[in-house]
CSV table of C-alpha atoms in Angstrom, one decimal:
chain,number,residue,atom,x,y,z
A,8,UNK,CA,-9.8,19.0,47.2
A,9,UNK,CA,-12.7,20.4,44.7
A,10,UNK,CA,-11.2,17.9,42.1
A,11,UNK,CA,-11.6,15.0,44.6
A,12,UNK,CA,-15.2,16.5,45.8
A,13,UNK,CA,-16.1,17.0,41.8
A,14,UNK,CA,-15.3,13.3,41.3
A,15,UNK,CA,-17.6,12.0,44.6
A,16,UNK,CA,-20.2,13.4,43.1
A,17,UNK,CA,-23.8,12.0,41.8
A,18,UNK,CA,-23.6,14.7,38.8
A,19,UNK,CA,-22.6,13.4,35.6
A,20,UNK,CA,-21.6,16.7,34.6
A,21,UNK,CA,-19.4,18.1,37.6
A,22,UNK,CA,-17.7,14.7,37.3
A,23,UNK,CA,-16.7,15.4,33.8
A,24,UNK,CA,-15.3,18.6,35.0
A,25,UNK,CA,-13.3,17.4,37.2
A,26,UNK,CA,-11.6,14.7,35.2
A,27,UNK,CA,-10.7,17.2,33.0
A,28,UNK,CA,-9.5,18.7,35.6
A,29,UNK,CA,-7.2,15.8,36.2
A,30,UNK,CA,-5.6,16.1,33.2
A,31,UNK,CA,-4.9,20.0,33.1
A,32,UNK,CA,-2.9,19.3,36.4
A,33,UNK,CA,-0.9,16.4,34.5
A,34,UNK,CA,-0.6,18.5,31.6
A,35,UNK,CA,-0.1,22.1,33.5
A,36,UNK,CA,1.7,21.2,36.5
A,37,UNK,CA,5.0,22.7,36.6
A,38,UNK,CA,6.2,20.1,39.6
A,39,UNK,CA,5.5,16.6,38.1
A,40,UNK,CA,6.6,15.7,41.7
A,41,UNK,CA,3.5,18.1,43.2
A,42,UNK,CA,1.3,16.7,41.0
A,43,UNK,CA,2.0,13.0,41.5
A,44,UNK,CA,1.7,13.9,45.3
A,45,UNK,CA,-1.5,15.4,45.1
A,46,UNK,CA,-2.7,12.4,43.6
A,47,UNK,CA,-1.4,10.1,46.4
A,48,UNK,CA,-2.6,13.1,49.5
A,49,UNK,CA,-6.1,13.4,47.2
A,50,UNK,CA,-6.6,9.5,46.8
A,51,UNK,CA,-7.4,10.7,43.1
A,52,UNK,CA,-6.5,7.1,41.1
A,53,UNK,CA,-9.1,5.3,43.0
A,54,UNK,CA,-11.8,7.7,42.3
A,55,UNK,CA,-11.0,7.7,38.6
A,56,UNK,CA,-10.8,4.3,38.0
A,57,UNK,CA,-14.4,4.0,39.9
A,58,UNK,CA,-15.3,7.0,37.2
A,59,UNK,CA,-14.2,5.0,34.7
A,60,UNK,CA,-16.0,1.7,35.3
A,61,UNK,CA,-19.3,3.5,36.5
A,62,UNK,CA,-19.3,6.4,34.4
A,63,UNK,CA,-20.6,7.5,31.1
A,64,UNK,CA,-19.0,6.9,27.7
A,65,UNK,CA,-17.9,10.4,27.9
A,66,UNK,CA,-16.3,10.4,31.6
A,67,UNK,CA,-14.7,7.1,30.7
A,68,UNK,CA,-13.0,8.5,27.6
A,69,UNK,CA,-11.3,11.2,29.5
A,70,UNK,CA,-10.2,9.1,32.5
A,71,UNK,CA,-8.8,6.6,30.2
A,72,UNK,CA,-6.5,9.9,28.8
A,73,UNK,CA,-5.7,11.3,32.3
A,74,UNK,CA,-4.7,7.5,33.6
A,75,UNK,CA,-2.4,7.0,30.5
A,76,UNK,CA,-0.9,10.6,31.1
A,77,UNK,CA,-0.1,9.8,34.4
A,78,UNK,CA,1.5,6.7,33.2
A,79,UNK,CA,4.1,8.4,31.1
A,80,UNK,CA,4.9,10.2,34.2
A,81,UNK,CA,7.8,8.0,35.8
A,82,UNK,CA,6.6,7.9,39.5
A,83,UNK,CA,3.1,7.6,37.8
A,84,UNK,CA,3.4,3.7,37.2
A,85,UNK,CA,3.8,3.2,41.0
A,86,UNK,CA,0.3,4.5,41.9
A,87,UNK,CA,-1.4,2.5,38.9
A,88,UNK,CA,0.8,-0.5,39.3
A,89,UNK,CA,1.9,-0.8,43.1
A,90,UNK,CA,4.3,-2.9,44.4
A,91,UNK,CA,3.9,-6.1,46.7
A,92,UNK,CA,0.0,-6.0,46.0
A,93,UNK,CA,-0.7,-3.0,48.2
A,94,UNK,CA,-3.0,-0.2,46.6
A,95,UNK,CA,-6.0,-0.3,44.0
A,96,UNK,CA,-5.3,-3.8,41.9
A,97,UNK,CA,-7.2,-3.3,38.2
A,98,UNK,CA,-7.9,-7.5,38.3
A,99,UNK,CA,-9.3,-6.9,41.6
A,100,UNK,CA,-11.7,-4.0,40.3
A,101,UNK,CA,-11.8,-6.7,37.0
A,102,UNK,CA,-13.1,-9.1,39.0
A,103,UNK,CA,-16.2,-7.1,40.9
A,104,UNK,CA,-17.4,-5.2,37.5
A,105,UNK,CA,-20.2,-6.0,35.0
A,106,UNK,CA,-19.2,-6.9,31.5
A,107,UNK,CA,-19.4,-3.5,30.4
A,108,UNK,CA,-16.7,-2.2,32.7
A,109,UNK,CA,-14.1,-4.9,32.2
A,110,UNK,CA,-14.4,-4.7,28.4
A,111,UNK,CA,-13.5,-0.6,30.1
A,112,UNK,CA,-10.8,-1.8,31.9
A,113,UNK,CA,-9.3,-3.7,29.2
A,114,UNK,CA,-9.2,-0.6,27.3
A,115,UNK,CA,-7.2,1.1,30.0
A,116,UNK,CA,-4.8,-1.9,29.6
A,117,UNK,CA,-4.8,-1.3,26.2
A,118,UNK,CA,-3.8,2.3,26.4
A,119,UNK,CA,-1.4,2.2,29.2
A,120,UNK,CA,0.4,-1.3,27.2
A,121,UNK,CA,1.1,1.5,24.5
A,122,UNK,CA,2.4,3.8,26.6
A,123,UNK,CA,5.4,2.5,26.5
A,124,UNK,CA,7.8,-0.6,27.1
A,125,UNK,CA,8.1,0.5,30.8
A,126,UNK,CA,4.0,0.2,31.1
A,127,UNK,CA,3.8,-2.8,29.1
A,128,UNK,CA,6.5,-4.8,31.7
A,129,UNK,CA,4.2,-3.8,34.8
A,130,UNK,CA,1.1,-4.9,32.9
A,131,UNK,CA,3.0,-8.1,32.1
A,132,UNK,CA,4.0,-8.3,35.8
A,133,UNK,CA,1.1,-7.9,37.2
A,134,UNK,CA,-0.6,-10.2,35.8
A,135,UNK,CA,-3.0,-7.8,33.4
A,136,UNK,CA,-3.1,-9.5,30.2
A,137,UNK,CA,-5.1,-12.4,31.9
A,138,UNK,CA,-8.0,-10.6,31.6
A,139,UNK,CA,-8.1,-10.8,28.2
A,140,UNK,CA,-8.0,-14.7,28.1
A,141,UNK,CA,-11.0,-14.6,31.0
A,142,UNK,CA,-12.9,-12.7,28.2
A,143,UNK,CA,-12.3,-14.5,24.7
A,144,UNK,CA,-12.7,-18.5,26.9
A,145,UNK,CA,-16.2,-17.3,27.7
A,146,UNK,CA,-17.9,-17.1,24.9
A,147,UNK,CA,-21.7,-17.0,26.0
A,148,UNK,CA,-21.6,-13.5,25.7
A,149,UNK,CA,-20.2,-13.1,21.6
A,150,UNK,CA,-20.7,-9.1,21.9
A,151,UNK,CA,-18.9,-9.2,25.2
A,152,UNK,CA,-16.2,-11.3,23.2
A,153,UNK,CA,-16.2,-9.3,20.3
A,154,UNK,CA,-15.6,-6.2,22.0
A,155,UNK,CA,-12.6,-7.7,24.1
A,156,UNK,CA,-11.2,-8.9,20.6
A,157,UNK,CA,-11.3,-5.3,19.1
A,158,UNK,CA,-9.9,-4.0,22.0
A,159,UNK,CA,-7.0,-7.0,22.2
A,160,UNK,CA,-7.0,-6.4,18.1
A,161,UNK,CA,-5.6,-2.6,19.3
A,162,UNK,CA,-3.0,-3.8,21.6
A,163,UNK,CA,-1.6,-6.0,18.7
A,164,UNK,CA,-0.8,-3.3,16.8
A,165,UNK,CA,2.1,-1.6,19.2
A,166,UNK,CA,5.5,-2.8,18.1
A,167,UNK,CA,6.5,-4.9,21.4
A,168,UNK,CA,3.0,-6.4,22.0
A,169,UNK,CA,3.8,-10.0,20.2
A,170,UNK,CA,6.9,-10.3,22.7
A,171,UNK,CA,4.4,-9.8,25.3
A,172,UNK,CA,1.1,-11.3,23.8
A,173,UNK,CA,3.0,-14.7,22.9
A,174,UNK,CA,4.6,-15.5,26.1
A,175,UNK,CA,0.7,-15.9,27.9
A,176,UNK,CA,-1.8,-18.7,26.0
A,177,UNK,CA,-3.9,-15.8,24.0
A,178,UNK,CA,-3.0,-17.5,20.5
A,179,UNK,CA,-4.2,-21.1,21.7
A,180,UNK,CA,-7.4,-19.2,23.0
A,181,UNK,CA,-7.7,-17.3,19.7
A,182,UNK,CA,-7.5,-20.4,17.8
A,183,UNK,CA,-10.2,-21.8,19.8
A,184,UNK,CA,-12.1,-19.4,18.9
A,185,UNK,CA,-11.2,-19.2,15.0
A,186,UNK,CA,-12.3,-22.6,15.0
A,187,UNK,CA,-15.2,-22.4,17.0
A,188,UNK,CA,-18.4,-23.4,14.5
A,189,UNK,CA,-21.0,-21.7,16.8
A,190,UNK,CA,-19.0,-18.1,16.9
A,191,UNK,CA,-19.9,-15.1,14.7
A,192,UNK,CA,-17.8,-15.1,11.8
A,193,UNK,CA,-17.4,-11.3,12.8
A,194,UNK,CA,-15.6,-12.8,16.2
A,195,UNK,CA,-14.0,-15.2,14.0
A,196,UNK,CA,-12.8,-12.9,11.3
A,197,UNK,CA,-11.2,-10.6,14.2
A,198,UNK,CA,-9.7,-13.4,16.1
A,199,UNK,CA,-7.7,-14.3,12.7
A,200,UNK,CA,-6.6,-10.5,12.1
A,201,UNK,CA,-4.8,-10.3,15.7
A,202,UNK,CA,-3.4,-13.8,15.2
A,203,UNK,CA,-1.7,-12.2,12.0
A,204,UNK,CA,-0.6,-9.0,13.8
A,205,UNK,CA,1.2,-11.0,16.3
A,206,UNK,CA,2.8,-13.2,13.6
A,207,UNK,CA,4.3,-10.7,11.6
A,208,UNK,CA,7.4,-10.3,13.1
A,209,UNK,CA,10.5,-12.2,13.2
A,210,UNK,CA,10.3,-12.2,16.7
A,211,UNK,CA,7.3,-13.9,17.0
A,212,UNK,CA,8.6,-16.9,15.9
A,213,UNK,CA,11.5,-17.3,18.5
A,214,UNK,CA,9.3,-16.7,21.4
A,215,UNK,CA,6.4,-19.5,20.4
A,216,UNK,CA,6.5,-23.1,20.2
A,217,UNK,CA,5.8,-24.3,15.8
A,218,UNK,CA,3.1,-26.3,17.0
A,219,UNK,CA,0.8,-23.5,18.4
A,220,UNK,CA,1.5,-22.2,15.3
A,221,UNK,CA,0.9,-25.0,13.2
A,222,UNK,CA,-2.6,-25.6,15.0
A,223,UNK,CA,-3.3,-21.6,14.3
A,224,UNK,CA,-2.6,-22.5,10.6
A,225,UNK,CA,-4.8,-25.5,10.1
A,226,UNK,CA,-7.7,-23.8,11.4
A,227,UNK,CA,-7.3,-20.7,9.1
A,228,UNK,CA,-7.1,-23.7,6.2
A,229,UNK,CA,-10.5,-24.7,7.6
A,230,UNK,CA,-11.6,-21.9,6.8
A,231,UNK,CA,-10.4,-21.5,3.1
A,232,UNK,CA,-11.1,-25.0,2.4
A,233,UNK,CA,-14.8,-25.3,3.7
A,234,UNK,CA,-16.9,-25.3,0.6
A,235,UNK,CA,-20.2,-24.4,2.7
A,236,UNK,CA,-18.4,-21.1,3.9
A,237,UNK,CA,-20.1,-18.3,1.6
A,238,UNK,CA,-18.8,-15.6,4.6
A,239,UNK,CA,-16.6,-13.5,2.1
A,240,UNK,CA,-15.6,-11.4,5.0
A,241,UNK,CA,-14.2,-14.3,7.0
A,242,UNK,CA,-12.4,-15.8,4.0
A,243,UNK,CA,-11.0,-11.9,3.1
A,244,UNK,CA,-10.2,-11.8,7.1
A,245,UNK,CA,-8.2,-15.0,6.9
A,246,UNK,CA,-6.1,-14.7,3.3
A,247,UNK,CA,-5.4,-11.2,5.0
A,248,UNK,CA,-3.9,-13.1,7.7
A,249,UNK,CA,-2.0,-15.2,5.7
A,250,UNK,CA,-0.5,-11.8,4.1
A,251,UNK,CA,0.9,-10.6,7.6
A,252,UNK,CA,2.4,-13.8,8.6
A,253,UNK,CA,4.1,-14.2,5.1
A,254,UNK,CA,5.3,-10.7,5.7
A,255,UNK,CA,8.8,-12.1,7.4
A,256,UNK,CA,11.0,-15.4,5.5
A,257,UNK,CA,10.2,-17.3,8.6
A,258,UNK,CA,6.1,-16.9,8.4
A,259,UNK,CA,6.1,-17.5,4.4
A,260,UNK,CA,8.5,-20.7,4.9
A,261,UNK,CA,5.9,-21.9,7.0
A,262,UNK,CA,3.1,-20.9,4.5
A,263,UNK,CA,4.7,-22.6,2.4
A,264,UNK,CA,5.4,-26.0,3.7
A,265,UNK,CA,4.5,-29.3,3.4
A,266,UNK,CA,1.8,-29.5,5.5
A,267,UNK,CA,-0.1,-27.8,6.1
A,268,UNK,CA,0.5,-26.2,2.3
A,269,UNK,CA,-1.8,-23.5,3.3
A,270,UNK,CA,-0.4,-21.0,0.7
A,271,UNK,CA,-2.5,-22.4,-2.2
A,272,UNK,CA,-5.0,-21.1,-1.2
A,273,UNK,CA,-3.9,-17.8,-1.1
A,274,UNK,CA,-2.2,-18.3,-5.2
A,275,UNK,CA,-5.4,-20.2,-6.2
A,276,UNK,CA,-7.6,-16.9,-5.2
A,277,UNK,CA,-5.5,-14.3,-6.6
A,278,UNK,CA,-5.7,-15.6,-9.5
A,279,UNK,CA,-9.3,-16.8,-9.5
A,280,UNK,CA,-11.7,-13.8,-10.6
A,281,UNK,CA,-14.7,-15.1,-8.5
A,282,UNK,CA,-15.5,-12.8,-5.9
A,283,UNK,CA,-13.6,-9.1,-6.1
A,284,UNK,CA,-12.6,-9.1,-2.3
A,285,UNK,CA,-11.4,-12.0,-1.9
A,286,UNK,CA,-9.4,-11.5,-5.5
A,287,UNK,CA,-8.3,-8.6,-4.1
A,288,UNK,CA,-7.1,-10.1,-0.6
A,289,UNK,CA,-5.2,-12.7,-2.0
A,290,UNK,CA,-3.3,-10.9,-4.2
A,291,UNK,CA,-1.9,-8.3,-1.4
A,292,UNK,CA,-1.6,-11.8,0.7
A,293,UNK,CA,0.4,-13.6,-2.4
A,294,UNK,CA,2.6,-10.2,-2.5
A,295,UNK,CA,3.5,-10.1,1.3
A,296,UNK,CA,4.5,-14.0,1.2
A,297,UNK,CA,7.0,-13.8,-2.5
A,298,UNK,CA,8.0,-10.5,-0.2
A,299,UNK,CA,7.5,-7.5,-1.4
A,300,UNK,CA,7.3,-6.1,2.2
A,301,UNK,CA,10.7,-7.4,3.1
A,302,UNK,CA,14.4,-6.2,2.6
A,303,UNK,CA,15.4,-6.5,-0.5
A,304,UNK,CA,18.2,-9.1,0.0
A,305,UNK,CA,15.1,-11.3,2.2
A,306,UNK,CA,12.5,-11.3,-0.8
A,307,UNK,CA,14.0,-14.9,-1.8
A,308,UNK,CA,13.5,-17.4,1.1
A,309,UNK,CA,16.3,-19.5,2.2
A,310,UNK,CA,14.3,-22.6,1.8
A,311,UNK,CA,15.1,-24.1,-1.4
A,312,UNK,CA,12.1,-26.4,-0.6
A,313,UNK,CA,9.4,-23.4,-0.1
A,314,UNK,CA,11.1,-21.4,-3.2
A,315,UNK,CA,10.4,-24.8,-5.3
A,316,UNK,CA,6.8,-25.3,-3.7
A,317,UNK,CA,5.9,-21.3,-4.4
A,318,UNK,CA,6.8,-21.9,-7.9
A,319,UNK,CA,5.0,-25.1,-8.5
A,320,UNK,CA,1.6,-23.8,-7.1
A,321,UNK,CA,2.2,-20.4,-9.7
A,322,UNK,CA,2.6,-22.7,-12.7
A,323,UNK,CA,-0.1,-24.8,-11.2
A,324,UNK,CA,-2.7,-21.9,-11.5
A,325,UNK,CA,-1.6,-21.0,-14.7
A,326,UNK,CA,-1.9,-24.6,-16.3
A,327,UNK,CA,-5.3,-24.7,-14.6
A,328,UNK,CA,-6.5,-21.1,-16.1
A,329,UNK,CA,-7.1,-20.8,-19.8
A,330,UNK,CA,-4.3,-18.6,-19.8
A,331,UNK,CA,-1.9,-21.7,-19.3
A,332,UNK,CA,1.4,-19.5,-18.3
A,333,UNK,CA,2.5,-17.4,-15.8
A,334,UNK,CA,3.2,-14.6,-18.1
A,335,UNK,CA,-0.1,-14.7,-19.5
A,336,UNK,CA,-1.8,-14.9,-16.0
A,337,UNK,CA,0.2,-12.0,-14.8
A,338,UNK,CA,-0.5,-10.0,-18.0
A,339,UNK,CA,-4.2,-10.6,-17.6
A,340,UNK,CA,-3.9,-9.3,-13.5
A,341,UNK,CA,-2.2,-6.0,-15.3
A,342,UNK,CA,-5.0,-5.8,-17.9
A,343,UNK,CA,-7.8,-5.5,-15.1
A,344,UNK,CA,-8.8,-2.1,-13.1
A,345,UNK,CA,-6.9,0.1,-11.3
A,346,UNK,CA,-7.5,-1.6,-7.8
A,347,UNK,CA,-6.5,-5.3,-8.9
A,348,UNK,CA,-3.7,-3.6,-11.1
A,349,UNK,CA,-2.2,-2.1,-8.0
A,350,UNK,CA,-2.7,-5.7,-6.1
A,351,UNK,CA,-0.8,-7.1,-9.7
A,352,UNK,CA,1.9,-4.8,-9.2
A,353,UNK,CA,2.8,-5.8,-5.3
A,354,UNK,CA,2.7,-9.5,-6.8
A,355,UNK,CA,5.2,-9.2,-9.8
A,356,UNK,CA,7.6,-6.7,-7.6
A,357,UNK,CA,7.7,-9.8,-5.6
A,358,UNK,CA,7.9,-12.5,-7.4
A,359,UNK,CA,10.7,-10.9,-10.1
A,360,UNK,CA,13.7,-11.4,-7.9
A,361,UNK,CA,13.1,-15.1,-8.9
A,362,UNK,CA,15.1,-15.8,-12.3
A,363,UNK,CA,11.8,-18.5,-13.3
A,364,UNK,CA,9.5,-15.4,-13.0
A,365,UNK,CA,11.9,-12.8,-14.6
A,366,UNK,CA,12.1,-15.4,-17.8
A,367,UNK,CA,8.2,-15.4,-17.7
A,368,UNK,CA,7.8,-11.7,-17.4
A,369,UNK,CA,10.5,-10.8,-20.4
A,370,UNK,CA,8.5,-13.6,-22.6
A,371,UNK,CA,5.6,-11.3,-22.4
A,372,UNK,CA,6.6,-7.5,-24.2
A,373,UNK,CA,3.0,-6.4,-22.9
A,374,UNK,CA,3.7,-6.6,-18.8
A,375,UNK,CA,6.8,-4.2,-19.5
A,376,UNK,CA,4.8,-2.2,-21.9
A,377,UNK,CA,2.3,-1.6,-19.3
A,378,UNK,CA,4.7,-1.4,-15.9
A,379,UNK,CA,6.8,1.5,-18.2
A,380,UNK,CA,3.8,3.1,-19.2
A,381,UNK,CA,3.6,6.7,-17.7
A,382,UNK,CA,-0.3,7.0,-18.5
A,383,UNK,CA,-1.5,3.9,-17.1
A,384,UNK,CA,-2.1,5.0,-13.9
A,385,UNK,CA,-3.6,8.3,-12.9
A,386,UNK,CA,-3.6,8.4,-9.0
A,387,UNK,CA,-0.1,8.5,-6.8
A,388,UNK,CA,-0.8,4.9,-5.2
A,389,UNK,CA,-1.3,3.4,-8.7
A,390,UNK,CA,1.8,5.3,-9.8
A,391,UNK,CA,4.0,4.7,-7.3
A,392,UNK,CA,3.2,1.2,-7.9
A,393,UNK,CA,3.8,0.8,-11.2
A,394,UNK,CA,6.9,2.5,-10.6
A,395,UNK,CA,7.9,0.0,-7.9
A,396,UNK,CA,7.5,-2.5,-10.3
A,397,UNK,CA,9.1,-1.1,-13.0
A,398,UNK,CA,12.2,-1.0,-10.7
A,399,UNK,CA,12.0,-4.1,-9.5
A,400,UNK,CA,12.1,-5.9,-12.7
A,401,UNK,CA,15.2,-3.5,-14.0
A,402,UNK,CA,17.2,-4.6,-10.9
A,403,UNK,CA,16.0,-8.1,-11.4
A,404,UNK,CA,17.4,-7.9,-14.8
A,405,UNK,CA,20.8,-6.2,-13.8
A,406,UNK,CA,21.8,-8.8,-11.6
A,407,UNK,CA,20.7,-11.8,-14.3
A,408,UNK,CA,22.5,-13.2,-17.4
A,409,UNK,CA,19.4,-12.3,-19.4
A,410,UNK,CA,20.5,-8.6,-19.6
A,411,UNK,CA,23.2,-9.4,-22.3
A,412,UNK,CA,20.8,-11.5,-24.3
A,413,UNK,CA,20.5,-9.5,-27.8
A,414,UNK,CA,16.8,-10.1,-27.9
A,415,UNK,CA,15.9,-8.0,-25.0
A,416,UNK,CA,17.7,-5.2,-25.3
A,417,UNK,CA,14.6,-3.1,-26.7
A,418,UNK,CA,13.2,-4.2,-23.3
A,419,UNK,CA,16.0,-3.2,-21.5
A,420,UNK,CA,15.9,0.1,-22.8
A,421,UNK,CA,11.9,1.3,-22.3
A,422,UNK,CA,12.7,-0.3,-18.4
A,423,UNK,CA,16.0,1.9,-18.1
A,424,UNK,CA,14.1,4.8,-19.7
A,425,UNK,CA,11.1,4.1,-17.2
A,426,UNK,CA,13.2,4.0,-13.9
A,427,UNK,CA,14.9,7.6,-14.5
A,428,UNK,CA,12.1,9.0,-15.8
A,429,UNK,CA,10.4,8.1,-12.0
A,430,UNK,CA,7.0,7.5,-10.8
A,431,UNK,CA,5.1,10.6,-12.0
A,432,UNK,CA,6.6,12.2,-14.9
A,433,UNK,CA,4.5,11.8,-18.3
A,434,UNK,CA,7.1,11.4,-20.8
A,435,UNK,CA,5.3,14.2,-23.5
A,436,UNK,CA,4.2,16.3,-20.6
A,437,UNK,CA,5.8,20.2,-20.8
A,438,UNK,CA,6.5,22.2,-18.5
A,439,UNK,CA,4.7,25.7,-19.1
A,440,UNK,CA,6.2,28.3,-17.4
A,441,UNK,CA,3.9,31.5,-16.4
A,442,UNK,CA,4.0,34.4,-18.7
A,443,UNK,CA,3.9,37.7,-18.2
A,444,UNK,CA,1.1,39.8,-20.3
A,445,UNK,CA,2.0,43.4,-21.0
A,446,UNK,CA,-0.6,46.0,-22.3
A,447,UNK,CA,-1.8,49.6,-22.3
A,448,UNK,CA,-4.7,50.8,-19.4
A,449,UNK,CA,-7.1,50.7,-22.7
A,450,UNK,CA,-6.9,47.3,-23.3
A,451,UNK,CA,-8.5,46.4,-19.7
């Protein structure tokens, strides 16, 4: 009763102990069963959810931990979720609040959609992730949309929120907004990133129709294609986009095709060296789509058409560079700092499982001179990269008729010796053993 009394109260401070009291009773209780009971006797889910839309930042914070506890509680979902309509409804309490409080309860959503698949179903069922399209369609408010977008940006990052996500109208909303002209590019720039999130599964593509997708695409293109736009955040935002829905063989076919040919883009900026970020960007994008984040026997699409198209627009950049080839593009990626070395490194582990690539990256004795060089890199992410590389381009050459060719077997070799020396080793460096110094009292 003192917890119910503490949470009546006017006093900011008493109300904050007695959520935490909340969740020491969750955490402490040795009877789940009691505990879930003295919730129901105690009316105690009411009272938080009004702490937690009427409440300081503070108070809010710890509701939002004792409500998700008492999700992961089995007969916990029934008091926050219950049946046939009866009890507290969080749309209903949606519906009353200010801005500031449903932009609260969404985070509750958010948190409880984590909780588990169970949690996510009832949020589903009920109706919940509604809420989300009320707040990104009204856009009068941008802050008010931006904050329902990070918040939405968080629930696209648990594993079984695209199955979810994809099944409502969010990504035609999100689009809208992405290709709103009077939105923030901050709201636009986060609309994109949660579009990628919820593409970068294989999943994702069963569950929505091409042409939602399609539409998402061509407005991300008007982005990248807009000469005006001098937003470098927004254009980083949207080739990092790209990257995640390359990340699977069905997201880079579609990159890849003919239209919207929206991959270009992303190869004409990674190897354009105007503007760092958005270098930077689209190399890790160009990486994810020739699949360096995939299974090895998925890096090569089965589209013959997209494999062709992802070659053309590679020896396209090169014959529009000074540097005229591939090999020479590549080399001169390697040949920069650290940061774009490592982006250089995703890219050619990538793109080596393609026989026209391995051919460009044995014409060029400097790329494996600098992939099988133990001193190139001096942190463990540059390392490991290197190393990653290194190996890809040795398996690349195992499986190819080019490893019996006479004139690479030099190359062969420093590749071999590269790979099983591993990712850190220096090949002078020593081990020095301690030694043990013996002398008389006198000397010390």
């Amino acid at each position: 009763e003192f917890i119910q009394a503490g949470l009546l109260t006017n006093s900011n401070s008493i109300k904050q102990l007695a959520c935490k009291a909340v969740v020491h009773l969750l955490d402490k209780a040795g009877d789940i069963a009691v505990a879930v009971d003295t919730f129901v006797q105690h009316n105690l889910y009411p009272l938080l959810i009004n702490c937690l839309v009427e409440g300081d930042e503070e108070i809010s914070a710890i509701v939002l931990d004792a409500i998700k506890r008492l999700a992961e509680i089995p007969t916990g979902t029934d008091i926050i979720f219950p049946p046939d309509g009866q009890g507290l409804q969080l749309n209903k309490v949606a519906a009353q609040s200010s801005s500031m409080a449903r932009i609260r309860i969404l985070s509750l959503i958010a948190k409880l959609f984590g909780a588990s698949s169970c949690t996510a179903t009832a949020i589903r069922d009920s109706n919940l992730l509604s809420l989300f399209e009320d707040e990104i369609k009204d856009r009068k408010d941008m802050l008010k949309t931006l904050s329902a977008l990070e918040v939405l940006y968080e629930l696209a990052e648990h594993p079984h929120s695209n199955m979810f996500l994809l099944k409502t109208s969010l990504l035609q909303h999100i689009t809208d907004v992405i290709n709103d002209p009077s939105a923030d590019s901050i709201v636009r720039s986060r609309a994109s990133l949660i579009s990628g999130r919820l593409l970068s599964s294989a999943d994702a593509f069963m569950t929505i129709e091409k042409s939602c997708v399609t539409n998402l695409l061509l407005a991300i293109d008007k982005i990248l294609r807009t000469e005006e736009s001098q937003n470098t955040d927004e254009i980083e935002s949207a080739l990092e986009t790209l990257g995640l829905i390359g990340t699977t063989t069905q997201g880079a076919c579609l990159l890849l095709s003919d239209p919207p040919n929206i991959a270009r883009h992303v190869v004409e900026m990674s190897f354009d060296r105007q503007g760092r970020g958005k270098h930077l960007a689209a190399l890790h994008a160009l990486g994810s789509i020739c699949g360096v984040d995939r299974q090895e026997d998925q890096m090569k699409l089965d589209d013959p058409q997209a494999e062709e198209f992802l070659k053309r627009l590679v020896y396209s950049a090169a014959s529009n560079s000074p540097k005229l080839t591939p090999s020479a593009l590549l080399l001169s990626i390697l040949q920069q700092d650290p940061d774009v070395r490592i982006a250089g490194y995703r890219v050619l582990s990538g793109l080596v499982v393609r026989e026209w690539c391995l051919r460009e990256v044995c014409s060029k004795p400097e790329i494996i001179g600098i992939v099988t060089d133990p001193k190139m890199e001096t942190t463990k992410l540059g390392m490991e990269a290197r190393y990653a590389c290194c190996v890809a381009i040795n398996k690349a050459l195992s499986s190819s008729h080019l490893l019996h060719e006479p004139s690479l077997s030099e190359l062969i070799g420093k590749l071999n010796e590269a790979v099983r020396r591993g990712p850190y080793l220096s090949e002078k460096r020593q081990r020095v053993e301690a030694q043990p110094v013996v002398g008389t009292m006198e000397r010390f």
